[in-house]
Coordinates of C-alpha atoms in Angstrom, one line a residue:
X2 CA -16.9 -20.4 -5.7
X3 CA -17.0 -20.5 -1.9
X4 CA -15.8 -17.1 -0.1
X5 CA -12.4 -17.6 1.7
X6 CA -12.2 -16.2 4.9
X7 CA -9.3 -15.0 7.0
X8 CA -9.0 -15.9 10.8
X9 CA -8.3 -11.8 11.2
X10 CA -10.9 -9.4 11.8
X11 CA -13.7 -11.8 11.5
X12 CA -12.7 -13.5 14.8
X13 CA -10.6 -12.5 17.8
X14 CA -8.5 -9.4 18.0
X15 CA -10.5 -6.5 19.2
X16 CA -7.8 -3.8 18.4
X17 CA -7.3 -5.4 14.8
X18 CA -11.2 -4.9 14.1
X19 CA -11.1 -1.4 15.4
X20 CA -8.3 -0.3 13.3
X21 CA -9.3 -1.8 10.1
X22 CA -12.9 -0.6 10.9
X23 CA -11.5 3.2 10.8
X24 CA -10.0 2.9 7.4
X25 CA -13.3 1.4 5.5
X26 CA -14.8 3.6 3.2
X27 CA -11.6 5.9 3.4
X28 CA -8.2 7.1 1.7
X29 CA -5.0 6.1 3.3
X30 CA -2.1 8.3 1.9
X31 CA 1.1 6.4 1.2
X32 CA 3.7 8.7 2.6
X33 CA 7.1 7.4 1.3
X34 CA 10.3 8.3 -0.5
X35 CA 9.7 7.7 -4.3
X36 CA 13.2 7.8 -4.9
X37 CA 16.1 7.0 -2.9
X38 CA 18.5 9.7 -1.7
X39 CA 15.8 12.4 -3.2
X40 CA 14.8 15.5 -1.6
X41 CA 11.9 13.8 0.1
X42 CA 13.9 10.9 1.6
X43 CA 14.0 12.0 5.2
X44 CA 11.8 10.7 8.1
X45 CA 10.7 14.2 9.2
X46 CA 9.5 15.0 5.6
X47 CA 7.6 12.0 5.3
X48 CA 6.0 12.6 8.6
X49 CA 4.8 16.0 7.8
X50 CA 3.8 15.0 4.5
X51 CA 1.5 12.4 6.3
X52 CA 0.2 14.9 8.8
X53 CA -0.6 17.3 5.7
X54 CA -2.7 14.4 4.2
X55 CA -4.5 14.2 7.7
X56 CA -5.4 17.3 7.5
X57 CA -6.9 16.9 4.1
X58 CA -9.0 13.9 5.6
X59 CA -6.6 11.0 5.0
X60 CA -8.0 7.8 7.1
X61 CA -4.7 6.7 8.0
X62 CA -1.2 6.3 6.5
X63 CA 1.2 3.6 4.4
X64 CA 4.7 4.0 5.2
X65 CA 8.0 2.3 4.5
X66 CA 10.3 2.0 7.5
X67 CA 10.1 1.7 11.2
X68 CA 12.0 4.6 11.8
X69 CA 9.0 6.7 10.3
X70 CA 6.7 4.5 12.2
X71 CA 7.9 5.7 15.2
X72 CA 8.1 9.1 14.5
X73 CA 4.7 9.4 13.0
X74 CA 3.1 7.3 16.2
X75 CA 3.2 10.1 18.7
X76 CA 1.6 12.9 16.8
X77 CA -1.2 11.2 15.4
X78 CA -3.8 8.6 16.6
X79 CA -5.0 7.7 12.7
X80 CA -4.1 4.0 11.8
X81 CA -0.7 3.6 10.2
X82 CA 0.4 0.9 7.8
X83 CA 4.2 0.1 8.1
X84 CA 6.1 -2.0 6.0
X85 CA 9.8 -2.2 5.0
X86 CA 11.1 -2.8 1.6
X87 CA 14.4 -5.1 1.4
X88 CA 15.6 -6.9 -1.6
X89 CA 16.9 -10.2 -0.5
X90 CA 19.6 -11.8 -2.9
X91 CA 18.2 -14.9 -4.9
X92 CA 14.4 -14.2 -3.8
X93 CA 11.5 -12.4 -5.5
X94 CA 9.8 -10.9 -1.8
X95 CA 10.9 -7.4 -1.4
X96 CA 7.9 -5.8 1.1
X97 CA 8.4 -7.1 4.8
X98 CA 10.4 -10.3 3.8
X99 CA 10.8 -11.2 7.3
X100 CA 10.1 -12.0 11.0
X101 CA 12.5 -9.5 11.7
X102 CA 10.9 -6.6 9.8
X103 CA 7.7 -7.6 11.4
X104 CA 8.7 -7.4 14.8
X105 CA 10.4 -3.9 14.3
X106 CA 7.5 -2.3 12.7
X107 CA 5.1 -3.8 15.6
X108 CA 7.4 -2.3 18.2
X109 CA 7.7 1.2 16.5
X110 CA 4.1 1.3 16.6
X111 CA 2.6 0.2 13.3
X112 CA -1.2 -0.7 13.8
X113 CA -1.2 -2.7 10.7
X114 CA 1.9 -4.6 8.7
X115 CA 2.0 -4.9 5.1
X116 CA 3.7 -7.7 3.5
X117 CA 4.5 -9.2 0.0
X118 CA 2.0 -11.8 -0.9
X119 CA 2.7 -12.1 -4.3
X120 CA 6.4 -13.8 -4.0
X121 CA 6.8 -17.3 -4.8
X122 CA 9.9 -17.5 -3.1
X123 CA 10.9 -16.4 0.5
X124 CA 14.2 -16.3 2.5
X125 CA 12.5 -17.1 5.7
X126 CA 9.1 -17.5 7.0
X127 CA 6.0 -18.0 5.1
X128 CA 3.4 -15.6 5.1
X129 CA 1.3 -17.7 7.5
X130 CA 4.2 -17.1 9.9
X131 CA 4.0 -13.5 9.8
X132 CA 0.1 -13.2 10.1
X133 CA 0.7 -15.4 13.4
X134 CA 3.5 -13.1 14.5
X135 CA 0.9 -9.9 14.0
X136 CA -1.8 -11.9 15.4
X137 CA 0.0 -12.6 18.7
X138 CA 0.2 -8.8 19.2
X139 CA -3.4 -7.9 18.2
X140 CA -1.8 -6.2 15.1
X141 CA -3.6 -6.5 11.8
X142 CA -1.4 -7.9 8.3
X143 CA -2.3 -6.7 4.8
X144 CA -1.4 -8.6 2.1
X145 CA 0.2 -7.1 -0.8
X146 CA -1.2 -8.9 -3.9
X147 CA -0.7 -8.9 -7.6
X148 CA -3.4 -11.4 -8.5
X149 CA -6.6 -12.9 -7.3
X150 CA -5.5 -16.2 -6.7
X151 CA -2.3 -14.6 -4.4
X152 CA -5.1 -13.0 -2.6
X153 CA -7.2 -16.0 -1.9
X154 CA -4.1 -18.0 -0.5
X155 CA -2.9 -14.9 1.7
X156 CA -6.6 -14.6 3.0
X157 CA -6.8 -18.6 4.0
X158 CA -3.3 -17.7 5.7
X159 CA -4.5 -15.1 7.9
X160 CA -4.5 -11.8 6.0
X161 CA -6.8 -9.2 7.8
X162 CA -6.8 -7.2 4.4
X163 CA -6.1 -8.3 0.8
X164 CA -4.7 -5.5 -1.6
X165 CA -3.7 -4.8 -5.2
X166 CA -0.6 -3.4 -4.2
X167 CA 1.5 -5.6 -6.7
X168 CA -0.5 -5.9 -10.0
X169 CA 1.2 -4.5 -12.7
X170 CA 4.4 -5.2 -11.0
X171 CA 5.2 -8.9 -11.2
X172 CA 6.0 -10.6 -14.6
X173 CA 2.7 -12.4 -14.4
X174 CA 0.7 -9.0 -14.5
X175 CA 2.9 -6.9 -16.8
X176 CA 0.4 -4.5 -18.6
X177 CA -2.5 -4.5 -16.3
X178 CA -4.5 -1.6 -16.4
X179 CA -4.6 0.3 -13.4
X180 CA -6.2 0.4 -11.0
X181 CA -6.8 -3.3 -11.5
X182 CA -10.6 -3.1 -11.3
X183 CA -11.5 -6.8 -12.4
X184 CA -9.1 -7.9 -9.7
X185 CA -11.0 -5.7 -7.0
X186 CA -14.4 -7.3 -8.3
X187 CA -13.4 -10.8 -8.1
X188 CA -12.0 -10.3 -4.3
X189 CA -15.0 -8.6 -3.4
X190 CA -17.1 -11.7 -4.3
X191 CA -14.4 -14.0 -3.1
X192 CA -13.0 -13.2 0.2
X193 CA -14.6 -12.0 3.5
X194 CA -11.9 -9.6 4.7
X195 CA -11.8 -6.0 3.4
X196 CA -10.1 -5.4 -0.1
X197 CA -8.4 -2.5 -0.7
X198 CA -7.3 -0.9 -3.6
X199 CA -3.8 0.2 -4.3
X200 CA -1.9 1.1 -7.3
X201 CA -2.6 3.6 -10.4
X202 CA -4.8 5.6 -8.5
X203 CA -4.6 9.1 -9.9
X204 CA -7.5 10.9 -9.5
X205 CA -11.2 11.5 -8.5
X206 CA -12.2 9.1 -11.2
X207 CA -10.1 6.3 -10.2
X208 CA -11.2 6.6 -6.9
X209 CA -14.8 6.5 -7.6
X210 CA -14.5 3.4 -9.7
X211 CA -12.5 1.5 -7.2
X212 CA -15.0 1.7 -4.7
X213 CA -17.7 1.1 -7.5
X214 CA -15.6 -2.3 -8.3
X215 CA -15.8 -3.3 -4.5
X216 CA -13.0 -1.6 -2.5
X217 CA -13.2 -1.1 1.1
X218 CA -10.8 1.4 1.5
X219 CA -8.0 3.0 -1.2
X220 CA -4.3 3.7 -0.6
X221 CA -3.1 6.4 -2.8
X222 CA 0.6 7.6 -3.1
X223 CA 2.6 8.8 -6.2
X224 CA -0.7 11.2 -6.9
X225 CA -0.3 12.9 -3.5
X226 CA 3.3 12.3 -2.2
X227 CA 5.4 12.2 -5.7
X228 CA 6.1 15.9 -6.5
X229 CA 8.6 14.8 -9.0
X230 CA 6.4 12.5 -10.9
X231 CA 3.2 15.1 -10.5
X232 CA 5.3 17.4 -12.4
X233 CA 6.3 15.4 -15.1
X234 CA 2.8 14.5 -15.6
X235 CA 1.7 17.9 -16.0
X236 CA 4.6 18.9 -18.2
X237 CA 3.8 16.5 -20.8
X238 CA 0.6 18.7 -21.4
X239 CA 2.5 21.4 -22.1
X240 CA 2.7 22.5 -25.9
X241 CA 6.0 22.3 -27.7
X242 CA 8.0 25.3 -27.6
X243 CA 7.6 25.3 -31.3
X244 CA 3.8 25.2 -31.1
X245 CA 4.0 27.9 -28.5
X246 CA 5.8 30.4 -31.0
X247 CA 3.3 29.5 -33.3
X248 CA 0.3 30.6 -31.5
X249 CA 2.3 33.8 -30.6
X250 CA 2.9 34.7 -34.5

């Protein structure tokens, strides 16, 4: 197949190219509240988690509100990927569904806007219009996709980055093993824009495998910024109480 080129980083847009370039070969940490109303669901906490990740070597951040973007922007020069999650009744789209959210993120200081490219129905502007709005401000747009086909369409519509973010989270991809290495490999051979691995990255083996499959950079969330889920995963490895008693006897 002929490679699909997006009209983003390969053409005009010096700032866009620079911000994306700083992410290549790196690890982006998603500093988001994984449970609404939970202990971490506060902008200042999320900013501090992001900065802690930067101290550990993160190449950039992915955050889920204009408020967090605005609070994080003055305290870091690392690239910020911003998004807004909003359910729209009657539509499948969830991540940055309209131009209003895109404008809010850009105004807050996002270098890259992440938007849903997997939804088959949208309440307002199509993805291509969201991409154009970003490009008018020399801000990159990252297409959150569930399938290779969706990513190809997004790249043709102006995506500067295509990502595997929604693989395994749609009815079409339910049950896909994550990270989706097959999708990464396909995209690397079919698009001329950077490919981001996101979803299901839990350890060094996943990171290495994703880069080997063709990822240009990796986004990791729960494995770094979700203490509740990390704790539950570790607890599952503890022997049963009955087993512990038997060992002590």
